[in-house]
Short mmCIF file of C-alpha atoms in Angstrom, two decimals:
data_model
loop_
_atom_site.label_atom_id
_atom_site.label_comp_id
_atom_site.label_asym_id
_atom_site.label_seq_id
_atom_site.Cartn_x
_atom_site.Cartn_y
_atom_site.Cartn_z
CA MET A 1 -31.33 29.45 -0.94
CA THR A 2 -28.69 29.64 2.08
CA ASP A 3 -25.03 30.24 1.45
CA VAL A 4 -24.40 27.13 3.79
CA LEU A 5 -21.52 25.09 2.01
CA GLU A 6 -22.64 21.51 0.71
CA ALA A 7 -20.35 18.96 2.03
CA PRO A 8 -19.49 16.88 -1.15
CA SER A 9 -20.64 13.58 -1.39
CA LEU A 10 -18.52 10.45 -2.61
CA ALA A 11 -19.74 7.59 -5.02
CA ARG A 12 -18.74 4.05 -4.23
CA LEU A 13 -16.68 1.92 -6.75
CA ASP A 14 -18.53 -0.63 -8.62
CA ASP A 15 -18.73 -4.19 -8.96
CA THR A 16 -16.66 -4.26 -11.87
CA GLY A 17 -13.69 -1.75 -10.43
CA ARG A 18 -13.86 -3.88 -7.06
CA GLY A 19 -13.25 -7.27 -9.09
CA LEU A 20 -10.27 -5.46 -11.24
CA LEU A 21 -8.44 -4.35 -8.19
CA PHE A 22 -9.41 -6.82 -5.49
CA THR A 23 -12.05 -9.38 -5.65
CA ASP A 24 -11.03 -10.92 -8.89
CA ALA A 25 -7.56 -9.76 -9.50
CA ARG A 26 -4.64 -12.21 -9.07
CA THR A 27 -0.75 -12.30 -8.89
CA ALA A 28 0.22 -13.59 -12.48
CA ASN A 29 2.94 -16.28 -12.76
CA THR A 30 2.70 -16.31 -16.57
CA PHE A 31 2.51 -13.69 -19.10
CA ALA A 32 1.23 -13.20 -22.95
CA ASP A 33 3.64 -12.01 -25.41
CA THR A 34 1.91 -8.85 -25.71
CA PRO A 35 4.20 -6.10 -25.24
CA VAL A 36 3.88 -3.17 -22.67
CA THR A 37 4.67 0.40 -23.89
CA ASP A 38 6.83 2.88 -21.95
CA ALA A 39 3.35 5.01 -22.10
CA GLU A 40 1.62 2.32 -20.02
CA LEU A 41 4.16 2.15 -17.60
CA SER A 42 4.43 5.93 -17.13
CA ASP A 43 0.99 6.25 -16.72
CA ILE A 44 0.95 3.83 -14.03
CA TRP A 45 3.10 5.99 -12.13
CA GLU A 46 1.07 9.00 -13.01
CA LEU A 47 -2.10 7.29 -11.43
CA ALA A 48 -0.29 5.56 -8.35
CA LYS A 49 1.48 9.08 -7.24
CA TRP A 50 -1.93 10.91 -6.16
CA ALA A 51 -2.58 8.47 -3.19
CA PRO A 52 -1.33 10.11 0.06
CA THR A 53 2.00 9.70 1.69
CA ALA A 54 3.01 11.06 5.26
CA ALA A 55 3.65 14.67 5.04
CA ASN A 56 3.43 14.26 1.40
CA ILE A 57 7.13 13.09 1.18
CA GLN A 58 6.54 10.30 -1.36
CA PRO A 59 9.73 8.40 -0.88
CA LEU A 60 8.98 5.63 -3.75
CA ARG A 61 11.33 5.63 -6.73
CA VAL A 62 10.09 3.35 -9.75
CA LEU A 63 12.91 1.85 -12.25
CA PHE A 64 11.01 0.25 -15.03
CA VAL A 65 12.93 -2.82 -16.80
CA ARG A 66 12.26 -3.68 -20.32
CA PRO A 67 12.97 -6.83 -22.33
CA GLY A 68 16.40 -7.18 -23.28
CA GLU A 69 19.94 -6.45 -21.76
CA GLY A 70 18.27 -4.40 -18.50
CA ARG A 71 15.86 -7.34 -17.79
CA GLU A 72 18.77 -9.69 -18.20
CA ARG A 73 20.86 -7.65 -15.45
CA LEU A 74 18.32 -7.53 -13.25
CA VAL A 75 17.23 -11.51 -13.64
CA ARG A 76 20.62 -12.38 -12.50
CA HIS A 77 19.53 -10.88 -9.12
CA MET A 78 16.51 -12.74 -8.68
CA ALA A 79 15.87 -15.79 -6.48
CA ASP A 80 16.18 -19.16 -8.63
CA GLY A 81 12.25 -19.35 -8.02
CA ASN A 82 11.76 -15.89 -9.73
CA LYS A 83 14.00 -16.04 -12.47
CA ALA A 84 11.85 -17.74 -15.31
CA LYS A 85 8.59 -15.59 -14.76
CA THR A 86 10.88 -12.49 -14.63
CA LEU A 87 12.39 -13.37 -17.82
CA ALA A 88 8.79 -13.95 -19.27
CA ALA A 89 7.45 -10.58 -18.30
CA PRO A 90 7.23 -8.10 -20.67
CA ALA A 91 8.00 -5.13 -18.23
CA VAL A 92 9.28 -5.29 -14.67
CA ALA A 93 9.06 -2.64 -11.98
CA VAL A 94 12.03 -2.18 -9.53
CA LEU A 95 10.56 -0.30 -6.57
CA ALA A 96 12.71 1.32 -4.19
CA VAL A 97 12.98 4.05 -1.60
CA ASP A 98 14.81 7.09 -1.83
CA THR A 99 17.09 7.59 1.25
CA GLN A 100 17.72 11.64 0.69
CA PHE A 101 13.76 11.92 0.12
CA HIS A 102 13.71 14.67 2.58
CA GLU A 103 15.73 16.90 0.05
CA HIS A 104 12.38 17.51 -1.63
CA ILE A 105 10.17 18.80 0.96
CA PRO A 106 10.55 22.19 0.86
CA THR A 107 9.10 21.91 -2.86
CA LEU A 108 6.29 19.15 -1.62
CA LEU A 109 5.26 20.67 1.58
CA PRO A 110 5.85 24.17 1.07
CA PHE A 111 4.36 25.46 4.26
CA ARG A 112 6.24 23.54 6.34
CA PRO A 113 10.08 23.42 4.68
CA GLU A 114 11.92 23.10 8.08
CA LEU A 115 10.48 19.26 8.44
CA LYS A 116 13.64 18.90 5.87
CA ASP A 117 16.01 19.48 8.62
CA VAL A 118 14.29 17.52 11.14
CA PHE A 119 14.72 14.51 9.05
CA GLU A 120 18.16 15.60 8.22
CA GLY A 121 19.00 15.47 12.02
CA ASN A 122 17.15 12.00 12.73
CA GLU A 123 18.68 9.23 10.85
CA THR A 124 16.38 6.91 12.65
CA MET A 125 13.01 8.64 12.05
CA ARG A 126 14.39 9.10 8.38
CA THR A 127 14.69 5.43 7.74
CA GLU A 128 11.52 4.15 9.46
CA THR A 129 9.28 6.94 7.94
CA SER A 130 10.62 6.33 4.30
CA GLN A 131 10.51 2.70 4.67
CA PHE A 132 6.81 2.95 5.58
CA ASN A 133 5.76 5.36 3.25
CA ALA A 134 7.48 3.33 0.32
CA ALA A 135 5.79 0.44 1.06
CA LEU A 136 2.64 2.27 1.43
CA GLN A 137 2.99 3.59 -2.11
CA ALA A 138 4.28 0.00 -3.37
CA GLY A 139 0.68 -0.87 -2.32
CA TYR A 140 -0.59 1.92 -4.55
CA PHE A 141 1.39 1.10 -7.34
CA ILE A 142 0.37 -2.90 -7.16
CA LEU A 143 -3.37 -1.50 -7.70
CA ALA A 144 -2.58 0.96 -10.19
CA VAL A 145 -0.73 -1.56 -12.33
CA ARG A 146 -4.09 -3.54 -12.02
CA ALA A 147 -5.98 -0.44 -12.94
CA HIS A 148 -4.37 -0.61 -16.49
CA GLY A 149 -5.84 -3.89 -17.13
CA LEU A 150 -2.62 -5.71 -16.28
CA ALA A 151 -1.14 -8.21 -14.41
CA ALA A 152 1.24 -7.71 -11.62
CA GLY A 153 3.62 -10.25 -9.86
CA PRO A 154 5.29 -8.76 -6.60
CA MET A 155 8.43 -10.30 -5.60
CA ALA A 156 10.14 -10.24 -2.51
CA GLY A 157 12.65 -13.03 -3.62
CA PHE A 158 15.46 -11.21 -5.03
CA ASP A 159 18.99 -9.94 -3.66
CA ALA A 160 18.32 -6.39 -3.10
CA ALA A 161 22.13 -5.59 -2.32
CA ALA A 162 23.12 -6.85 -5.52
CA VAL A 163 20.10 -5.18 -7.60
CA ASP A 164 21.11 -1.87 -5.59
CA ALA A 165 24.95 -2.44 -6.85
CA GLU A 166 23.64 -2.81 -10.44
CA PHE A 167 21.04 -0.23 -11.02
CA PHE A 168 21.15 2.24 -8.33
CA PRO A 169 25.21 2.54 -7.68
CA GLY A 170 25.28 6.25 -6.05
CA GLY A 171 23.83 4.12 -3.08
CA ARG A 172 21.14 6.82 -2.47
CA LEU A 173 18.25 4.12 -3.60
CA HIS A 174 17.35 0.90 -1.79
CA SER A 175 15.20 -1.80 -3.42
CA ILE A 176 12.44 -2.90 -1.78
CA LEU A 177 9.95 -5.06 -4.43
CA VAL A 178 10.31 -5.80 -7.81
CA VAL A 179 6.88 -6.24 -9.70
CA ASN A 180 6.65 -8.18 -12.77
CA ILE A 181 3.93 -6.43 -15.37
CA GLY A 182 2.17 -7.78 -18.24
CA HIS A 183 -0.91 -9.35 -19.76
CA PRO A 184 -1.62 -12.82 -18.13
CA GLY A 185 -0.68 -15.84 -20.26
CA GLN A 186 -2.10 -19.29 -20.31
CA ASP A 187 -2.82 -20.72 -17.03
CA PRO A 188 -1.49 -17.79 -15.19
CA TRP A 189 -2.55 -18.09 -11.86
CA PHE A 190 -2.29 -20.70 -8.68
CA ASP A 191 -5.22 -21.96 -6.81
CA ARG A 192 -6.09 -18.69 -4.75
CA LEU A 193 -4.75 -19.12 -1.37
CA PRO A 194 -6.74 -18.42 2.08
CA ARG A 195 -7.37 -15.07 3.37
CA LEU A 196 -7.29 -14.74 7.39
CA GLY A 197 -10.86 -15.14 9.29
CA HIS A 198 -12.33 -11.61 9.80
CA ASP A 199 -12.12 -12.44 13.70
CA ASP A 200 -8.24 -12.91 13.20
CA VAL A 201 -7.96 -9.68 12.01
CA VAL A 202 -10.77 -7.34 13.21
CA GLN A 203 -11.12 -5.90 16.65
CA TRP A 204 -13.40 -3.18 18.00
CA ALA A 205 -13.45 -0.67 20.47
CA MET B 1 -11.73 -25.71 -32.23
CA THR B 2 -8.44 -26.49 -30.71
CA ASP B 3 -7.96 -26.90 -26.79
CA VAL B 4 -5.63 -24.35 -26.52
CA LEU B 5 -6.05 -22.73 -23.42
CA GLU B 6 -7.26 -18.73 -23.99
CA ALA B 7 -5.27 -16.08 -21.67
CA PRO B 8 -7.29 -14.54 -19.75
CA SER B 9 -8.11 -10.73 -20.67
CA LEU B 10 -8.33 -8.13 -18.17
CA ALA B 11 -10.09 -4.68 -18.39
CA ARG B 12 -9.13 -1.15 -17.45
CA LEU B 13 -10.42 0.57 -14.40
CA ASP B 14 -12.91 3.13 -15.83
CA ASP B 15 -12.46 7.04 -15.14
CA THR B 16 -14.97 7.21 -12.67
CA GLY B 17 -12.83 4.45 -10.69
CA ARG B 18 -9.98 6.21 -11.19
CA GLY B 19 -10.93 9.27 -9.62
CA LEU B 20 -12.58 8.10 -6.56
CA LEU B 21 -9.45 5.86 -5.69
CA PHE B 22 -6.58 7.92 -7.33
CA THR B 23 -6.86 11.16 -9.16
CA ASP B 24 -9.71 13.10 -7.54
CA ALA B 25 -9.82 11.48 -3.81
CA ARG B 26 -8.30 13.39 -1.12
CA THR B 27 -7.17 13.17 2.47
CA ALA B 28 -10.24 14.70 4.43
CA ASN B 29 -9.72 17.01 7.40
CA THR B 30 -13.47 17.57 8.17
CA PHE B 31 -16.24 15.08 8.66
CA ALA B 32 -20.30 14.97 8.12
CA ASP B 33 -22.19 13.71 11.28
CA THR B 34 -23.52 10.75 9.08
CA PRO B 35 -22.61 7.59 10.88
CA VAL B 36 -20.46 4.60 9.67
CA THR B 37 -21.84 1.53 10.59
CA ASP B 38 -20.12 -1.54 11.68
CA ALA B 39 -21.13 -3.55 8.63
CA GLU B 40 -19.37 -0.75 6.32
CA LEU B 41 -16.27 -0.72 8.30
CA SER B 42 -15.98 -4.65 8.33
CA ASP B 43 -16.84 -4.37 4.38
CA ILE B 44 -13.70 -2.33 4.09
CA TRP B 45 -11.72 -5.09 5.36
CA GLU B 46 -13.44 -7.63 3.25
CA LEU B 47 -12.27 -5.73 0.33
CA ALA B 48 -8.75 -5.03 1.17
CA LYS B 49 -7.59 -8.35 2.50
CA TRP B 50 -7.81 -9.96 -1.21
CA ALA B 51 -4.63 -7.61 -2.19
CA PRO B 52 -1.46 -9.50 -2.10
CA THR B 53 1.32 -10.17 0.33
CA ALA B 54 4.49 -11.78 0.14
CA ALA B 55 4.01 -15.61 1.02
CA ASN B 56 0.47 -14.68 1.63
CA ILE B 57 1.38 -13.71 5.28
CA GLN B 58 -0.79 -11.02 5.60
CA PRO B 59 0.44 -9.31 8.92
CA LEU B 60 -1.92 -6.40 9.02
CA ARG B 61 -4.44 -6.12 11.78
CA VAL B 62 -7.43 -3.69 12.13
CA LEU B 63 -8.81 -2.19 15.35
CA PHE B 64 -11.90 -0.07 14.66
CA VAL B 65 -12.70 2.69 16.94
CA ARG B 66 -16.23 3.97 17.08
CA PRO B 67 -17.62 7.00 18.64
CA GLY B 68 -17.59 7.30 22.54
CA GLU B 69 -15.11 5.77 25.23
CA GLY B 70 -12.96 4.08 22.62
CA ARG B 71 -12.82 7.20 20.74
CA GLU B 72 -11.82 9.13 23.56
CA ARG B 73 -9.38 6.70 24.61
CA LEU B 74 -7.51 7.19 21.25
CA VAL B 75 -7.69 10.83 20.99
CA ARG B 76 -5.67 10.93 24.34
CA HIS B 77 -2.49 9.40 22.45
CA MET B 78 -3.10 11.64 19.10
CA ALA B 79 -0.59 14.25 18.43
CA ASP B 80 -2.10 17.68 19.39
CA GLY B 81 -2.64 18.74 15.82
CA ASN B 82 -4.74 15.54 15.06
CA LYS B 83 -6.88 15.45 18.03
CA ALA B 84 -9.70 17.49 16.87
CA LYS B 85 -10.20 15.59 13.68
CA THR B 86 -9.99 12.47 15.07
CA LEU B 87 -12.41 13.37 17.93
CA ALA B 88 -14.82 14.54 14.75
CA ALA B 89 -14.27 11.25 12.89
CA PRO B 90 -17.29 8.88 13.00
CA ALA B 91 -15.08 5.98 12.73
CA VAL B 92 -11.23 5.16 13.33
CA ALA B 93 -9.08 2.44 12.05
CA VAL B 94 -5.82 1.80 14.13
CA LEU B 95 -3.80 -0.41 11.94
CA ALA B 96 -1.42 -2.63 13.47
CA VAL B 97 1.17 -5.18 12.48
CA ASP B 98 0.87 -8.74 14.04
CA THR B 99 4.40 -9.58 15.27
CA GLN B 100 3.52 -13.27 15.40
CA PHE B 101 1.99 -13.23 12.04
CA HIS B 102 3.91 -16.61 10.96
CA GLU B 103 1.70 -18.45 13.35
CA HIS B 104 -0.79 -18.70 10.74
CA ILE B 105 1.48 -19.66 8.06
CA PRO B 106 0.41 -23.27 7.88
CA THR B 107 -3.06 -22.26 7.21
CA LEU B 108 -2.27 -19.71 4.90
CA LEU B 109 0.42 -21.17 2.94
CA PRO B 110 -0.42 -25.11 3.44
CA PHE B 111 2.09 -26.13 0.75
CA ARG B 112 5.01 -24.68 2.77
CA PRO B 113 4.00 -24.76 6.27
CA GLU B 114 7.93 -24.93 7.32
CA LEU B 115 8.06 -21.30 6.64
CA LYS B 116 6.60 -20.62 9.98
CA ASP B 117 9.68 -22.05 11.46
CA VAL B 118 12.31 -20.18 9.28
CA PHE B 119 10.56 -16.86 10.31
CA GLU B 120 10.41 -18.37 14.05
CA GLY B 121 14.13 -18.55 13.99
CA ASN B 122 15.12 -15.20 12.28
CA GLU B 123 13.73 -12.27 14.17
CA THR B 124 15.47 -9.61 11.83
CA MET B 125 13.58 -11.50 8.81
CA ARG B 126 10.42 -11.57 10.78
CA THR B 127 10.44 -8.02 11.83
CA GLU B 128 11.15 -6.60 8.49
CA THR B 129 8.84 -9.03 6.68
CA SER B 130 6.04 -8.25 8.60
CA GLN B 131 6.69 -4.40 8.77
CA PHE B 132 6.91 -4.06 5.00
CA ASN B 133 3.80 -6.36 4.09
CA ALA B 134 1.84 -4.38 6.80
CA ALA B 135 2.48 -1.06 5.32
CA LEU B 136 1.79 -2.46 2.09
CA GLN B 137 -1.36 -3.66 3.15
CA ALA B 138 -2.18 -0.26 4.92
CA GLY B 139 -1.79 1.12 1.19
CA TYR B 140 -4.63 -1.26 0.26
CA PHE B 141 -6.62 -0.39 3.02
CA ILE B 142 -6.93 3.23 2.50
CA LEU B 143 -7.78 2.71 -1.40
CA ALA B 144 -10.48 0.21 -0.21
CA VAL B 145 -11.81 2.95 2.21
CA ARG B 146 -12.45 5.03 -0.54
CA ALA B 147 -13.94 2.30 -2.53
CA HIS B 148 -16.92 2.66 -0.35
CA GLY B 149 -17.63 6.32 -0.83
CA LEU B 150 -15.67 7.23 2.05
CA ALA B 151 -13.17 9.92 3.01
CA ALA B 152 -9.49 8.62 4.56
CA GLY B 153 -7.65 10.60 6.93
CA PRO B 154 -4.51 8.64 7.66
CA MET B 155 -2.26 10.03 10.33
CA ALA B 156 1.18 9.00 11.53
CA GLY B 157 1.27 11.44 14.48
CA PHE B 158 0.20 9.49 17.80
CA ASP B 159 2.10 7.83 20.26
CA ALA B 160 2.34 4.26 19.40
CA ALA B 161 3.57 2.88 22.37
CA ALA B 162 0.66 4.76 24.38
CA VAL B 163 -1.90 3.49 21.85
CA ASP B 164 -0.41 -0.10 21.87
CA ALA B 165 -0.49 -0.08 25.93
CA GLU B 166 -3.97 1.18 25.78
CA PHE B 167 -5.31 -1.22 23.40
CA PHE B 168 -2.95 -3.70 22.42
CA PRO B 169 -1.81 -4.97 26.22
CA GLY B 170 -0.49 -8.09 25.24
CA GLY B 171 2.58 -6.85 23.20
CA ARG B 172 1.67 -8.77 20.30
CA LEU B 173 0.50 -6.03 17.89
CA HIS B 174 2.39 -2.80 17.17
CA SER B 175 0.65 0.12 15.87
CA ILE B 176 1.61 1.60 12.62
CA LEU B 177 -0.92 3.80 11.33
CA VAL B 178 -4.39 5.76 12.31
CA VAL B 179 -6.91 6.45 9.92
CA ASN B 180 -9.76 8.45 10.49
CA ILE B 181 -12.85 7.41 8.22
CA GLY B 182 -16.20 9.27 7.03
CA HIS B 183 -18.27 11.35 4.92
CA PRO B 184 -16.39 14.52 4.03
CA GLY B 185 -17.72 17.54 5.95
CA GLN B 186 -17.95 21.22 5.17
CA ASP B 187 -14.49 22.46 3.44
CA PRO B 188 -12.95 19.05 3.96
CA TRP B 189 -9.93 19.39 1.78
CA PHE B 190 -6.55 21.53 2.01
CA ASP B 191 -5.37 22.67 -1.17
CA ARG B 192 -3.75 19.75 -3.31
CA LEU B 193 0.00 19.50 -2.40
CA PRO B 194 2.44 18.93 -5.45
CA ARG B 195 3.68 15.65 -6.74
CA LEU B 196 7.15 14.87 -7.77
CA GLY B 197 7.81 15.04 -11.14
CA HIS B 198 7.95 12.00 -13.26
CA ASP B 199 11.61 12.41 -13.80
CA ASP B 200 12.37 12.87 -10.31
CA VAL B 201 10.73 9.34 -9.63
CA VAL B 202 10.89 7.22 -12.67
CA GLN B 203 13.91 5.72 -14.56
CA TRP B 204 14.33 3.08 -17.22
CA ALA B 205 16.45 0.43 -18.08
#
């Protein structure tokens, strides 16, 4: 026995998990009537929150919209092609960026609280960093929806300024993506669209 | 028997998978000497590519940098605090956005090829859409690294203009994130940093 520390060993995701999150998962365009509970929605966030952001800033915010008056207020601001499926989704998430995310830095990055002031004094850096990291977290969020046995239907087609005025009147949050969430309904998927070829994407150095 | 179509039912990701991708996964700061093969790197992309993008545009491009001359060229442009760990990583991915992504639209979205011309004529929309969706794909990429039993070390601290001049001299690709990839080494993790509380992030409507 020596006292050399062992390096940790990591497992691979099994084929079932790969299928669920990536290879078999599809964007849903119809949803079953099965409700999605508040506990399920909360747990989606509780899973997604662990994936990394730059300097741990976590700029993404989530508004969960349920059937009823909230959903009707949202549907008004969706693009025409997205209204029917959003109206049929048992839950919808409006993902937004917190433009004042840096106020949390002394809590989130306790060994470097002064980064708050760096962001405070540099609006370009603040905007670019928060937009990039909120989008990164939106990617985590979509996969976290799938991890809960639910189908995600992300949509960029909505009037973001109108959604912000409707739900985020303080002006601090800016919506970036709307995601329908539910159990898939009948005939829920379109034919799978092609992916770019390996050599169109990957380079080597 | 009726001819009513059954709606598909989706499974939940098991606890092992949740731990691997989200709850137990950590950003690595040291790496073991164990090499990462080109096949493993290619397969990371082959997994990540399936997750969704707006209008299927897939604007992310990936440069895999291996030990040797390529890595030395990259390390020069990393922030000082990131040089040592990048030099120790058995593989590094430079993630970039393809600013001319819309050229692929007739192939990627065959039922709406005219969207290529819409992007062609609107530089603001082209830039915003490609940056958002490339960041979304960067989130998928980080989780796909973890799905391969590898640790990811994403870093925003590098001179992006210099990296672009070094590796993407045509000017078409703009680097957005550098990700160290490898098996974790000894003492690879810092203490886990706090996450925002549920009520700081989640709202309901």
